[in-house]
mmCIF file of N, CA and C in Angstrom:
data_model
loop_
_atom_site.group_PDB
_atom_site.id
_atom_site.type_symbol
_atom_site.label_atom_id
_atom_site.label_comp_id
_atom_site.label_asym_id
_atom_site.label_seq_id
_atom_site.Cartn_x
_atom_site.Cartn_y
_atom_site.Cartn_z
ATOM 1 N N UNK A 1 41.515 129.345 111.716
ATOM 2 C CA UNK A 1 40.981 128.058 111.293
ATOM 3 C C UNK A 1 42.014 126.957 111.256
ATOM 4 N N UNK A 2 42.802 127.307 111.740
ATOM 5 C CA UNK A 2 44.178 126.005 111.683
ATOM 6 C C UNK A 2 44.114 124.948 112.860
ATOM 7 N N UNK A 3 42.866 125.505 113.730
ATOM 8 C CA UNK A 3 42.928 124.461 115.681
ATOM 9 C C UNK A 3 42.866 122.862 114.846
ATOM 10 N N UNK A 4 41.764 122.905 113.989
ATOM 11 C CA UNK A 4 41.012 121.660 113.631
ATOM 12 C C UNK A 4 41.969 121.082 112.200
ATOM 13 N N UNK A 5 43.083 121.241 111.897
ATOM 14 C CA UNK A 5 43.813 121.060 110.766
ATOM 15 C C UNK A 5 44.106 119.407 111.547
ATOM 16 N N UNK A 6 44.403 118.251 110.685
ATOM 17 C CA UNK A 6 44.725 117.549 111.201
ATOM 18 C C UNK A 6 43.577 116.723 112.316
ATOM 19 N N UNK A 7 43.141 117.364 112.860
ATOM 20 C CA UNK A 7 42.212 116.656 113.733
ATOM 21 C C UNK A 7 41.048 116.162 113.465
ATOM 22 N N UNK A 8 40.396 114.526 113.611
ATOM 23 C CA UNK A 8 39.148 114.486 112.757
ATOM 24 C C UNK A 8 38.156 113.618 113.703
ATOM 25 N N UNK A 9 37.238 114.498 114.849
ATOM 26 C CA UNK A 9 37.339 114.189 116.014
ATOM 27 C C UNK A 9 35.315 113.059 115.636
ATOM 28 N N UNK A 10 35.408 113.085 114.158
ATOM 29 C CA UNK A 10 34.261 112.219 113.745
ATOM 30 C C UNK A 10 34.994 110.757 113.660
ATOM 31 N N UNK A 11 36.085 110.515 113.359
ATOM 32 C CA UNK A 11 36.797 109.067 113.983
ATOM 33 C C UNK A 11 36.631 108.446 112.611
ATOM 34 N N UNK A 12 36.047 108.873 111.422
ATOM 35 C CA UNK A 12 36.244 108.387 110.108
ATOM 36 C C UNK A 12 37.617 108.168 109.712
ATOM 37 N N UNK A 13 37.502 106.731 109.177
ATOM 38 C CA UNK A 13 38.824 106.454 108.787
ATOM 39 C C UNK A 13 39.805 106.095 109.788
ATOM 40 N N UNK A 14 39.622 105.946 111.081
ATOM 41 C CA UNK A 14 40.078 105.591 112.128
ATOM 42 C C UNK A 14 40.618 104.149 112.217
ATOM 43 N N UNK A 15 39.950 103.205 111.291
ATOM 44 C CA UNK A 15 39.894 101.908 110.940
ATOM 45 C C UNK A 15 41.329 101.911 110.267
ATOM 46 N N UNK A 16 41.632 102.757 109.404
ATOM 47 C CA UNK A 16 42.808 102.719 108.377
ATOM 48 C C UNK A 16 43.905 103.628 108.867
ATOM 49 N N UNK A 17 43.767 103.899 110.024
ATOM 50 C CA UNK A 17 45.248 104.549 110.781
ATOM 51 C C UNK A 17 45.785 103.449 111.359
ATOM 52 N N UNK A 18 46.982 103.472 110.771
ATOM 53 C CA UNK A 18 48.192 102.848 111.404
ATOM 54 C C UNK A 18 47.941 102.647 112.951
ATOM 55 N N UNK A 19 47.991 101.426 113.699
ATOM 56 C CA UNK A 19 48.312 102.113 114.964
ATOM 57 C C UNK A 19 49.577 101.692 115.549
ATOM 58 N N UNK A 20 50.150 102.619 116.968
ATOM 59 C CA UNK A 20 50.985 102.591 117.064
ATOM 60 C C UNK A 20 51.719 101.507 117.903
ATOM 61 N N UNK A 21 52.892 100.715 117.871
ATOM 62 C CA UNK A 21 52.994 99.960 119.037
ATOM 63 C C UNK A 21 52.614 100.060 120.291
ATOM 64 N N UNK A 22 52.875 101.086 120.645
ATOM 65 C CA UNK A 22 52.487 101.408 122.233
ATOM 66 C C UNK A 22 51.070 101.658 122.032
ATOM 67 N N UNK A 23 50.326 102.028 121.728
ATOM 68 C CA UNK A 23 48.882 101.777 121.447
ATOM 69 C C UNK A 23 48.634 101.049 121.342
ATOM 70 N N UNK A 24 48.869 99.552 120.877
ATOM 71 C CA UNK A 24 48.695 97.906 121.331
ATOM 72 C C UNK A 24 48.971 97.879 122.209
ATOM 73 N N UNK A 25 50.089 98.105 122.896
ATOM 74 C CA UNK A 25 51.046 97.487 124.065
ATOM 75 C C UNK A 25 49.988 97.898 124.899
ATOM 76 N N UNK A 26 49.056 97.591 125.256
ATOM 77 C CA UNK A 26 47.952 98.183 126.841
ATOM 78 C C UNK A 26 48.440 98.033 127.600
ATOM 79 N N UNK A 27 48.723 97.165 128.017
ATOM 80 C CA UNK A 27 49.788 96.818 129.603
ATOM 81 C C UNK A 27 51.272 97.584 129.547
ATOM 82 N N UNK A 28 51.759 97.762 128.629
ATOM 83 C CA UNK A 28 53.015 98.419 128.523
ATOM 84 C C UNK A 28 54.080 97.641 129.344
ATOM 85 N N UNK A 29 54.334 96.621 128.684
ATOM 86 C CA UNK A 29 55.152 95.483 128.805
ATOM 87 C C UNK A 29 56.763 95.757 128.211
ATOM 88 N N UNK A 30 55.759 95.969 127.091
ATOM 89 C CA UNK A 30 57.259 96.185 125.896
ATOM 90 C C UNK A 30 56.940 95.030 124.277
ATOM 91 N N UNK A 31 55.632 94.407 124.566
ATOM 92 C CA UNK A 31 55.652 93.520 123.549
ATOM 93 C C UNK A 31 54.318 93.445 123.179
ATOM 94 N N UNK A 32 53.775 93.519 122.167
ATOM 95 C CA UNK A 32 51.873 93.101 122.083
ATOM 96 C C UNK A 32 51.468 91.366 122.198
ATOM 97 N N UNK A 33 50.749 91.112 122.876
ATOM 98 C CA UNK A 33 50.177 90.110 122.883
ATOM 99 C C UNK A 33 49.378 89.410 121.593
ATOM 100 N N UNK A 34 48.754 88.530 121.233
ATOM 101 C CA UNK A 34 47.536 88.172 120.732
ATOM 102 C C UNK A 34 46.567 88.857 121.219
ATOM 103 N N UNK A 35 46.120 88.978 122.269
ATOM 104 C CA UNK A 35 44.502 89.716 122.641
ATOM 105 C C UNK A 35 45.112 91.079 122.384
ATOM 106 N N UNK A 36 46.260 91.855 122.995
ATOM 107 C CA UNK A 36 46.529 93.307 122.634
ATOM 108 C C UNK A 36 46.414 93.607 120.915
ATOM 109 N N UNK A 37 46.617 92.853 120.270
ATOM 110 C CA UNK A 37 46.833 92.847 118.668
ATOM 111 C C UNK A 37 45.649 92.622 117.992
ATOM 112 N N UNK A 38 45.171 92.060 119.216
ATOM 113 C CA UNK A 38 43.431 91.881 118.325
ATOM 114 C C UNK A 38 42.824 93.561 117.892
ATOM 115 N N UNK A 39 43.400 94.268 118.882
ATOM 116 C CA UNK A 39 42.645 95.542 118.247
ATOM 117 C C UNK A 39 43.159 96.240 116.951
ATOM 118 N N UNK A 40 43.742 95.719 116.356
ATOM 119 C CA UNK A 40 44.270 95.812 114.569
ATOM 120 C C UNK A 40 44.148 94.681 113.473
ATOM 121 N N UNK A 41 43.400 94.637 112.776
ATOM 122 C CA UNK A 41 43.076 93.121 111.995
ATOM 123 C C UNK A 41 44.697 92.855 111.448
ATOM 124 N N UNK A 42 45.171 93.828 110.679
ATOM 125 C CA UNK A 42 46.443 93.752 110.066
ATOM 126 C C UNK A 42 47.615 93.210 110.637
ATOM 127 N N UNK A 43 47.865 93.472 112.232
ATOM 128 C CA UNK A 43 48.660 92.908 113.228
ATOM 129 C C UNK A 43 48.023 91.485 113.811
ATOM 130 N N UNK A 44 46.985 91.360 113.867
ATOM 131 C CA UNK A 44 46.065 89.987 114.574
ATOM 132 C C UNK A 44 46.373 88.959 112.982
ATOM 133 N N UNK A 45 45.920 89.679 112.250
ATOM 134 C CA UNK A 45 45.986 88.155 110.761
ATOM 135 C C UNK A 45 46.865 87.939 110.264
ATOM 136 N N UNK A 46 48.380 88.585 111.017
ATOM 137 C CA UNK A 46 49.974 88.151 110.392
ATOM 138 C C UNK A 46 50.685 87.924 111.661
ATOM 139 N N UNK A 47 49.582 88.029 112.209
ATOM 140 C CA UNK A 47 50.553 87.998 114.466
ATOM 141 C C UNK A 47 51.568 86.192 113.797
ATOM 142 N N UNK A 48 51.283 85.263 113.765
ATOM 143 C CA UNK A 48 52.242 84.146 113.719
ATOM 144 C C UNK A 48 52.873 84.268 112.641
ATOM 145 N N UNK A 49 53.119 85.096 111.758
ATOM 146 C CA UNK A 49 54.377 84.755 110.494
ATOM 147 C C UNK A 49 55.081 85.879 111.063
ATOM 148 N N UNK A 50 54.356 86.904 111.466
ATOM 149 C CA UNK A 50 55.260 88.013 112.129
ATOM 150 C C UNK A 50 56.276 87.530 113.630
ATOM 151 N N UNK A 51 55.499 86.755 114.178
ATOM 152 C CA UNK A 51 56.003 86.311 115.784
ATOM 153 C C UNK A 51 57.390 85.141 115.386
ATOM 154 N N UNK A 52 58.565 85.957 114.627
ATOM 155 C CA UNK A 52 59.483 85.129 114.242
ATOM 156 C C UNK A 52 60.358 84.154 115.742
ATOM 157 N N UNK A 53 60.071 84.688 116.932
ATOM 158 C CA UNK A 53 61.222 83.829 117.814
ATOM 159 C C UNK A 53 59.529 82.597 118.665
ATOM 160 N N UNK A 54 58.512 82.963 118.115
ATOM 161 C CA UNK A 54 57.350 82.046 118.821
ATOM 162 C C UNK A 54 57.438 82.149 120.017
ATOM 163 N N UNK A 55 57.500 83.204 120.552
ATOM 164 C CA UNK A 55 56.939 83.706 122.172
ATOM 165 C C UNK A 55 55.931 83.695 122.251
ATOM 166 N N UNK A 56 54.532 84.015 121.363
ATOM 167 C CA UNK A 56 53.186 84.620 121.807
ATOM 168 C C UNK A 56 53.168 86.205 122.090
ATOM 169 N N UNK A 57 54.273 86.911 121.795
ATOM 170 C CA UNK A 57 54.338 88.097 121.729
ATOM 171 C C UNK A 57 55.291 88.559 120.512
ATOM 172 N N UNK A 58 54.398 90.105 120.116
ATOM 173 C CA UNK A 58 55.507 90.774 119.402
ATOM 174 C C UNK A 58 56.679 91.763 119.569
ATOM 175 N N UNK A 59 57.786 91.644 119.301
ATOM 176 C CA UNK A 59 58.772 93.020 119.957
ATOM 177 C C UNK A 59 58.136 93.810 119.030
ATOM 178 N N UNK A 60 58.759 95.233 119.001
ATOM 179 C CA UNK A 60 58.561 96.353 118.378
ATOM 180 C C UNK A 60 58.837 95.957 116.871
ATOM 181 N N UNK A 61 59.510 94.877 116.588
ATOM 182 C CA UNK A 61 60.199 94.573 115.151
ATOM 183 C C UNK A 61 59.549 93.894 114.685
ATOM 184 N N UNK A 62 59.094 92.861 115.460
ATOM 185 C CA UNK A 62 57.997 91.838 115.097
ATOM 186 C C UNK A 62 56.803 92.552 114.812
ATOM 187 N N UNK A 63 56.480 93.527 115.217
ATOM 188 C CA UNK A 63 55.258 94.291 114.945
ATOM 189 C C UNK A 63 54.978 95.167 113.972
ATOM 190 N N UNK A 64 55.894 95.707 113.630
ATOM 191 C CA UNK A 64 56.580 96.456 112.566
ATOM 192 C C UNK A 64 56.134 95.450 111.565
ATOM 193 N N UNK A 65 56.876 94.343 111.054
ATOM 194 C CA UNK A 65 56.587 93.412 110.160
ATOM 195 C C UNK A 65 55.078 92.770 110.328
ATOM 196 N N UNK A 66 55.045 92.830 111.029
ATOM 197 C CA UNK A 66 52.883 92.431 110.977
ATOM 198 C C UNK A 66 52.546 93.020 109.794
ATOM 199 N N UNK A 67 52.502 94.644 110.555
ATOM 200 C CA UNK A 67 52.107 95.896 109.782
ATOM 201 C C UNK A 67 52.455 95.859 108.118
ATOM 202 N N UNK A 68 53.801 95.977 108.043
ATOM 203 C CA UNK A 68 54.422 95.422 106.550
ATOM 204 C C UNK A 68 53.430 94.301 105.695
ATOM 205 N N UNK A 69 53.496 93.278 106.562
ATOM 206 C CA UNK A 69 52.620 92.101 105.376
ATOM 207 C C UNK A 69 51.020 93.082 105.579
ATOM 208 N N UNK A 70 50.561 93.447 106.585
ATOM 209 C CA UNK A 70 49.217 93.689 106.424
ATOM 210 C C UNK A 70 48.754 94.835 105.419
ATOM 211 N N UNK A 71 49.777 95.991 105.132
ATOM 212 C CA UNK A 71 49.934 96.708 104.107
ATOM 213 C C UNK A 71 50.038 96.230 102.973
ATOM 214 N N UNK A 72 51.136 95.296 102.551
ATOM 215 C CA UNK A 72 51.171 94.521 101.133
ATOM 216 C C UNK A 72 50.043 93.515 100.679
ATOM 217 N N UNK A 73 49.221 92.994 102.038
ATOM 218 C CA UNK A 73 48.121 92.017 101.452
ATOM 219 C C UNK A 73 47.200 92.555 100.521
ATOM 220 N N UNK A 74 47.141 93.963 100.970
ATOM 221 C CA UNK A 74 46.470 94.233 99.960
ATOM 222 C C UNK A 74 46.473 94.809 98.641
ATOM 223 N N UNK A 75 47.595 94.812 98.166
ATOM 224 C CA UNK A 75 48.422 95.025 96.871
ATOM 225 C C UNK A 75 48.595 93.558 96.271
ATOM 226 N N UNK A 76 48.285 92.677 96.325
ATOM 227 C CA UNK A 76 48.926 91.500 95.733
ATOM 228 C C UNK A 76 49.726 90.740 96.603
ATOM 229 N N UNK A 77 50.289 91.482 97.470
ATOM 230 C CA UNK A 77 51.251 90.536 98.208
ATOM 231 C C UNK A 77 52.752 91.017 97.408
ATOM 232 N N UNK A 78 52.865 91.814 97.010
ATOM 233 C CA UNK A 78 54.389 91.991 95.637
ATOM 234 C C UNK A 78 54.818 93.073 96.537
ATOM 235 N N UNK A 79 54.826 94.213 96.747
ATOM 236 C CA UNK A 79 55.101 95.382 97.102
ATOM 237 C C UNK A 79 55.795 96.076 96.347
ATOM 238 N N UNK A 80 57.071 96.828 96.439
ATOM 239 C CA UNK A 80 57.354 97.831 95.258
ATOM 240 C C UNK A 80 58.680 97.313 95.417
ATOM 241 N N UNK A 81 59.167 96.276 95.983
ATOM 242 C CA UNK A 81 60.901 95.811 95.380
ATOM 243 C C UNK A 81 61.151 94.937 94.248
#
């Protein structure tokens, strides 16, 4: 009974997995777009405070920090420092 450990092929909760850069990156550029980022609300509704050099794209770092504020929005905005 261990095949299905981990695996949850009903897609519940799918909404609240992290996703991964390269899982935005569709084109596999090296950077997410606006339309690539649209497929994460958390990365799409911090894409410009995150997009610190204003390319219209995120690096891997810039994306990273999306993720960060989109995690803390919903705590208050405080986080644990």
């Amino acid at each position: 009974g261990t095949a299905a450990q981990g695996a949850s092929p009903s897609g519940a909760g799918a909404t609240a997995a992290t996703p991964s850069f390269r899982n935005l990156d569709a084109n596999n550029d090296g950077e997410v777009s606006l339309s690539e980022a649209a497929a994460d609300t958390r990365v799409s509704s911090n894409f410009e405070r995150a997009d610190q050099d204003r390319n219209g794209r995120l690096s891997q770092q810039e994306f990273e920090r999306a993720l960060e504020m989109g995690n803390t929005a919903g705590q208050g905005g405080r986080g644990n420092q």
